[in-house]
């Protein structure tokens, strides 16, 4: 308390979770104990005696691995409570019909959730001004803007509308641009929990810097503190309530990441003439399901040299060799007596944003 004393303090903290892909050892806990709330481990600190401040500390050692799915998955029952609506994950007819439309050609449930994540990612506007709002999925569907929690709320509403169990995950992620941040993403139950990040567009394959702290039906982080104060003044929780305020003290001991092998082929493999069509073909070899994105950025001279059928492509790759085409046409406005050398494409991965 800033100006007085307090008693009967009860503090709940979220901590890294033990899962099939993440192993955690939490130790050096001073004056606290681990409890289970809503299927998640939390740290609980209590102090009955009167005091003006309370300091806590603990250490969690996390060994995490990149989550991979190597074969198609379908839902075969279980975790039915995560199909129901919740406070922030609401379903109406518009959301249900859109989810059916998006997934109408999917061959399995893994592909269905990938198509939903791609649609949410490509049809939402990322708006940093929405931090802390946590709009429900119906509002998000109508407004099409928000940050990670809004992306997750809409994605899970679509998932649950298809009678698939989906839960929210709140945790830490690492962005090379912004460092460690608090973040929200989802998991869908297809015999086991499969990670899906619609904001960063990672499906099935989730990088190892996604560290879950809390699982729930809603996009919430279970961290609370209550106490009895002698002067009715609110408690002040130092280090909390600010963007990224909970991410201090995280240290990466070791990290390895591999980019999928790919090559770019130009078809036909010959000199193209004015007005002719061609294809840029990405050949990508992977051993797991993952999202691939590429931007095709044609150069210009005095005029546009080529026109791309699509300047951005997003594909859900399956294990083995995948071929992703981008068709183009050489401009008819060029001088046929000139020779042009064109640098036309580069590979881009989903941008890791701040929250």
C-alpha positions as a printed NumPy array, in Angstrom:
array([[  0.   ,   0.   ,   0.   ],
       [  1.387,   3.428,  -0.918],
       [  0.279,   5.235,   2.229],
       [ -0.469,   2.581,   4.844],
       [ -0.498,  -1.047,   5.999],
       [ -2.38 ,  -4.104,   4.741],
       [ -3.227,  -7.598,   6.015],
       [ -4.702, -10.854,   4.669],
       [ -2.881, -10.586,   1.374],
       [ -3.678, -13.237,  -1.274],
       [ -1.57 , -13.068,  -4.448],
       [ -2.026, -15.274,  -7.542],
       [  0.664, -15.373, -10.258],
       [  0.671, -17.184, -13.597],
       [  3.758, -19.286, -14.295],
       [  5.075, -21.283, -17.288],
       [  3.037, -24.473, -17.769],
       [  4.123, -28.091, -18.097],
       [  2.788, -29.559, -21.369],
       [  3.788, -32.274, -23.844],
       [  5.968, -29.713, -25.647],
       [  7.205, -27.656, -22.679],
       [  8.967, -28.867, -19.534],
       [  9.16 , -26.505, -16.56 ],
       [ 10.944, -26.622, -13.23 ],
       [  9.874, -23.803, -10.881],
       [ 12.015, -23.403,  -7.791],
       [ 13.443, -20.884,  -5.318],
       [  9.872, -20.016,  -4.319],
       [  9.982, -17.812,  -1.255],
       [  6.832, -17.821,   0.916],
       [  4.561, -19.293,  -1.768],
       [  3.171, -22.55 ,  -3.168],
       [  1.969, -23.94 ,  -6.505],
       [ -1.781, -24.563,  -6.942],
       [ -4.095, -25.571,  -9.821],
       [ -6.707, -23.112, -11.159],
       [ -8.689, -23.814, -14.345],
       [ -6.296, -26.556, -15.505],
       [ -3.264, -24.278, -15.064],
       [ -0.576, -24.138, -12.404],
       [ -0.345, -20.832, -10.539],
       [  1.8  , -19.507,  -7.714],
       [ -0.08 , -18.473,  -4.599],
       [  1.465, -16.181,  -1.982],
       [ -0.389, -15.416,   1.263],
       [  0.446, -13.14 ,   4.193],
       [ -1.923, -12.639,   7.112],
       [  0.346, -10.352,   9.158],
       [  0.251,  -6.574,   8.747],
       [  2.855,  -5.073,   6.412],
       [  3.334,  -2.092,   4.099],
       [  4.928,  -4.08 ,   1.268],
       [  5.483,  -7.625,   0.059],
       [  8.249,  -8.872,  -2.212],
       [  8.174, -12.236,  -3.965],
       [ 10.623, -14.148,  -6.131],
       [ 10.87 , -17.476,  -7.952],
       [ 12.739, -19.057, -10.851],
       [ 11.252, -21.112, -13.703],
       [ 13.55 , -23.091, -15.963],
       [ 11.751, -23.752, -19.263],
       [ 12.765, -26.26 , -21.924],
       [ 10.581, -25.707, -24.963],
       [ 10.511, -27.179, -28.434],
       [  9.038, -26.197, -31.75 ],
       [  5.592, -27.802, -32.007],
       [  5.241, -29.805, -35.22 ],
       [  2.422, -31.786, -36.82 ],
       [  3.553, -34.403, -39.326],
       [  0.266, -35.981, -40.402],
       [ -3.345, -34.809, -40.965],
       [ -5.505, -34.612, -37.841],
       [ -9.235, -34.772, -37.138],
       [-11.308, -34.266, -34.014],
       [-12.46 , -37.561, -32.485],
       [-14.144, -36.308, -29.347],
       [-13.057, -35.004, -25.947],
       [-12.713, -31.568, -24.314],
       [-16.351, -30.761, -25.182],
       [-16.543, -27.899, -22.658],
       [-14.181, -25.924, -24.919],
       [-16.791, -25.985, -27.712],
       [-19.157, -23.83 , -25.66 ],
       [-19.321, -20.04 , -25.919],
       [-17.572, -17.955, -23.272],
       [-17.423, -14.296, -22.253],
       [-15.138, -13.178, -25.088],
       [-15.683, -16.048, -27.526],
       [-19.251, -15.596, -28.781],
       [-20.87 , -17.178, -31.837],
       [-23.661, -15.856, -34.064],
       [-25.04 , -16.978, -37.42 ],
       [-22.721, -14.673, -39.367],
       [-19.613, -16.131, -37.733],
       [-20.918, -19.688, -38.12 ],
       [-21.772, -19.234, -41.81 ],
       [-18.451, -17.531, -42.575],
       [-16.513, -20.357, -40.905],
       [-18.392, -22.937, -42.979],
       [-17.719, -20.946, -46.158],
       [-13.984, -20.604, -45.443],
       [-13.542, -24.318, -44.72 ],
       [-15.917, -25.772, -47.321],
       [-13.104, -27.358, -49.354],
       [-10.927, -28.513, -46.445],
       [-10.075, -32.222, -46.363],
       [ -9.44 , -32.553, -42.61 ],
       [ -9.781, -30.583, -39.377],
       [ -6.138, -29.509, -39.339],
       [ -6.65 , -27.869, -42.718],
       [ -9.879, -26.298, -41.461],
       [ -8.179, -24.508, -38.584],
       [ -5.359, -23.384, -40.897],
       [ -7.852, -21.827, -43.323],
       [ -9.617, -20.065, -40.451],
       [ -6.338, -18.65 , -39.092],
       [ -5.324, -17.41 , -42.554],
       [ -8.695, -15.711, -43.048],
       [ -8.548, -13.981, -39.649],
       [ -4.967, -12.834, -40.257],
       [ -5.72 , -11.45 , -43.726],
       [ -9.048,  -9.812, -42.865],
       [ -8.11 ,  -8.111, -39.605],
       [ -6.411,  -4.73 , -39.197],
       [ -3.807,  -4.714, -36.441],
       [ -4.589,  -1.726, -34.193],
       [ -2.229,  -1.055, -31.286],
       [ -4.806,   1.357, -29.835],
       [ -6.943,  -1.675, -28.928],
       [ -4.455,  -2.943, -26.318],
       [ -6.353,  -3.778, -23.131],
       [ -9.84 ,  -3.619, -24.706],
       [-10.378,  -7.385, -25.234],
       [-13.418,  -7.081, -27.501],
       [-15.607, -10.145, -27.857],
       [-15.62 , -12.086, -31.124],
       [-18.897, -10.639, -32.45 ],
       [-17.608,  -7.08 , -32.077],
       [-14.323,  -8.138, -33.66 ],
       [-16.098,  -9.758, -36.613],
       [-18.018,  -6.537, -37.21 ],
       [-15.084,  -4.136, -36.701],
       [-12.237,  -6.317, -38.084],
       [ -9.568,  -4.632, -35.944],
       [ -7.667,  -5.316, -32.747],
       [ -4.522,  -6.903, -31.314],
       [ -3.658, -10.493, -30.421],
       [ -6.593, -11.038, -28.046],
       [ -9.096,  -9.899, -30.676],
       [ -7.471, -12.09 , -33.341],
       [ -7.656, -15.034, -30.931],
       [-11.269, -14.352, -29.872],
       [-12.503, -14.308, -33.475],
       [-10.447, -17.334, -34.496],
       [-11.721, -19.433, -31.579],
       [-15.328, -18.368, -32.201],
       [-15.025, -19.709, -35.74 ],
       [-13.34 , -22.889, -34.497],
       [-16.023, -23.569, -31.885],
       [-18.788, -22.818, -34.412],
       [-17.53 , -25.891, -36.307],
       [-17.923, -28.019, -33.139],
       [-14.164, -28.154, -32.546],
       [-12.758, -27.524, -29.015],
       [-10.57 , -24.437, -28.765],
       [ -8.908, -22.754, -25.798],
       [ -7.047, -19.497, -25.307],
       [ -3.401, -19.352, -24.338],
       [ -1.831, -16.367, -22.617],
       [  1.926, -16.345, -22.348],
       [  5.262, -14.966, -23.439],
       [  6.565, -14.692, -26.981],
       [  9.803, -13.342, -28.39 ],
       [  9.981, -10.899, -31.281],
       [ 13.388,  -9.927, -32.732],
       [ 12.059,  -6.377, -33.107],
       [ 10.391,  -5.924, -29.705],
       [ 11.939,  -8.574, -27.452],
       [  9.806, -10.528, -24.956],
       [  6.123,  -9.577, -24.76 ],
       [  2.882, -10.862, -23.304],
       [  0.769, -12.41 , -26.057],
       [ -2.419, -14.388, -26.731],
       [ -2.94 , -17.243, -29.164],
       [ -5.078, -20.373, -29.386],
       [ -4.957, -24.151, -29.222],
       [ -7.417, -26.529, -30.905],
       [ -7.971, -30.053, -29.607],
       [ -7.419, -32.673, -32.335],
       [ -6.547, -35.685, -30.123],
       [ -4.015, -33.333, -28.534],
       [ -3.816, -29.556, -28.22 ],
       [ -2.523, -28.036, -31.481],
       [ -1.144, -24.49 , -31.34 ],
       [ -2.504, -21.792, -33.657],
       [ -1.354, -18.162, -33.6  ],
       [ -3.634, -16.176, -35.93 ],
       [ -1.747, -12.933, -35.254],
       [  1.695, -14.221, -36.229],
       [  0.113, -16.79 , -38.563],
       [  1.622, -19.972, -37.179],
       [ -0.528, -23.104, -37.515],
       [  0.389, -26.6  , -36.368],
       [  3.998, -25.476, -36.265],
       [  4.512, -23.005, -33.405],
       [  7.987, -21.665, -32.66 ],
       [  9.643, -22.503, -29.341],
       [  9.458, -18.933, -28.01 ],
       [  5.693, -19.314, -27.444],
       [  5.718, -20.003, -23.691],
       [  2.213, -20.631, -22.256],
       [  1.401, -19.185, -18.845],
       [ -2.334, -19.802, -18.615],
       [ -5.009, -21.825, -20.443],
       [ -8.645, -20.773, -20.347],
       [-11.983, -20.541, -22.172],
       [-11.324, -16.78 , -22.429],
       [ -8.389, -14.54 , -23.271],
       [ -7.38 , -13.736, -19.697],
       [ -4.267, -13.94 , -17.551],
       [ -4.965, -15.166, -14.018],
       [ -2.981, -12.707, -11.916],
       [ -4.716, -11.063,  -8.954],
       [ -3.912,  -9.589,  -5.561],
       [ -6.335,  -8.855,  -2.721],
       [ -5.744,  -7.544,   0.812],
       [ -7.337,  -5.614,   3.644],
       [ -5.959,  -2.086,   3.899],
       [ -6.185,   0.201,   6.916],
       [ -6.925,   3.388,   4.997],
       [ -9.033,   2.186,   2.035],
       [ -6.196,   3.072,  -0.342],
       [ -5.696,   0.661,  -3.273],
       [ -2.678,  -1.586,  -3.442],
       [ -0.01 ,  -0.661,  -5.967],
       [  1.459,  -3.631,  -7.854],
       [  4.883,  -2.51 ,  -9.04 ],
       [  5.898,  -3.84 , -12.446],
       [  2.335,  -4.772, -13.44 ],
       [ -0.267,  -3.04 , -15.532],
       [  2.153,  -1.792, -18.186],
       [  2.764,  -3.148, -21.666],
       [  5.37 ,  -5.879, -21.295],
       [  5.686,  -5.176, -17.561],
       [  5.678,  -8.887, -16.733],
       [  8.512,  -9.879, -19.048],
       [ 11.554,  -8.677, -17.135],
       [ 14.177, -11.208, -16.148],
       [ 13.676, -13.635, -19.037],
       [ 16.945, -15.031, -20.386],
       [ 17.39 , -17.335, -23.398],
       [ 20.017, -19.927, -22.533],
       [ 20.125, -21.46 , -26.036],
       [ 17.969, -21.265, -29.162],
       [ 17.964, -22.997, -32.546],
       [ 15.626, -22.309, -35.452],
       [ 15.67 , -23.685, -38.992],
       [ 14.106, -22.013, -42.016],
       [ 12.493, -24.47 , -44.478],
       [ 14.556, -25.325, -47.549],
       [ 13.2  , -23.768, -50.721],
       [ 14.202, -22.68 , -54.195],
       [ 12.67 , -20.417, -56.814],
       [ 12.128, -21.592, -60.398],
       [ 11.115, -19.329, -63.29 ],
       [  8.884, -20.959, -65.916],
       [  9.359, -21.15 , -68.796],
       [ 13.113, -21.267, -68.338],
       [ 13.833, -19.027, -71.317],
       [ 13.763, -15.412, -72.418],
       [ 10.214, -14.039, -72.325],
       [  8.878, -11.6  , -74.87 ],
       [  6.613,  -8.577, -74.481],
       [  3.073,  -9.552, -73.499],
       [  3.945, -13.186, -72.66 ],
       [  2.964, -15.099, -69.491],
       [  5.257, -16.778, -66.994],
       [  5.224, -18.421, -63.581],
       [  7.409, -18.042, -60.518],
       [  7.388, -21.437, -58.803],
       [  8.451, -21.874, -55.195],
       [  9.616, -25.404, -54.416],
       [  9.544, -25.885, -50.635],
       [ 10.582, -29.089, -48.883],
       [  9.266, -29.524, -45.323],
       [  8.691, -32.478, -42.986],
       [  5.732, -30.948, -41.127],
       [  2.648, -28.81 , -41.712],
       [  3.386, -25.084, -41.722],
       [  2.355, -21.731, -43.167],
       [  4.347, -20.305, -46.091],
       [  4.053, -16.683, -47.216],
       [  5.773, -14.969, -50.121],
       [  5.639, -11.46 , -51.511],
       [  6.286, -11.002, -55.218],
       [  7.538,  -7.468, -55.699],
       [  8.098,  -6.695, -59.4  ],
       [ 10.61 ,  -3.985, -60.22 ],
       [  9.82 ,  -1.012, -62.44 ],
       [ 11.871,   0.778, -65.077],
       [ 10.331,   3.671, -66.984],
       [  7.127,   1.678, -66.729],
       [  5.993,  -1.44 , -64.911],
       [  7.885,  -4.372, -66.419],
       [  5.604,  -7.162, -65.238],
       [  2.225,  -7.597, -63.564],
       [  1.764, -10.27 , -60.891],
       [ -1.462, -12.246, -60.714],
       [ -0.985, -12.121, -56.927],
       [  1.654, -10.027, -55.172],
       [  1.208, -11.958, -51.933],
       [  0.513, -15.681, -51.503],
       [ -0.211, -17.675, -48.368],
       [ -0.166, -21.476, -48.433],
       [ -0.603, -24.173, -45.815],
       [  2.196, -26.595, -46.644],
       [  2.04 , -30.343, -46.014],
       [  4.99 , -32.696, -45.368],
       [  7.067, -33.359, -48.491],
       [  7.716, -31.231, -51.578],
       [  5.295, -28.365, -52.08 ],
       [  4.976, -26.22 , -55.187],
       [  3.591, -22.693, -54.836],
       [  3.021, -20.817, -58.136],
       [  2.77 , -17.068, -58.745],
       [  1.733, -16.243, -62.305],
       [  2.783, -13.048, -64.044],
       [  2.556, -11.264, -67.397],
       [  5.259,  -9.205, -69.145],
       [  3.971,  -5.699, -69.866],
       [  2.907,  -4.952, -73.437],
       [  4.113,  -1.369, -72.973],
       [  7.81 ,  -2.319, -73.077],
       [ 10.126,  -1.675, -76.005],
       [ 10.552,  -5.087, -77.726],
       [ 14.038,  -4.074, -78.903],
       [ 15.342,  -3.799, -75.336],
       [ 16.509,  -6.557, -72.983],
       [ 15.295,  -6.363, -69.365],
       [ 16.702,  -8.151, -66.348],
       [ 14.159,  -8.42 , -63.534],
       [ 14.604,  -9.132, -59.833],
       [ 11.072, -10.029, -58.904],
       [ 10.572, -11.897, -55.655],
       [ 11.661, -12.383, -52.094],
       [ 10.488, -14.727, -49.368],
       [  8.862, -13.202, -46.318],
       [  7.748, -14.844, -43.078],
       [  4.886, -13.559, -40.9  ],
       [  5.846, -10.395, -38.983],
       [  6.02 , -10.872, -35.215],
       [  4.148,  -7.971, -33.7  ],
       [  4.31 ,  -6.445, -30.272],
       [  1.262,  -7.896, -28.453]])
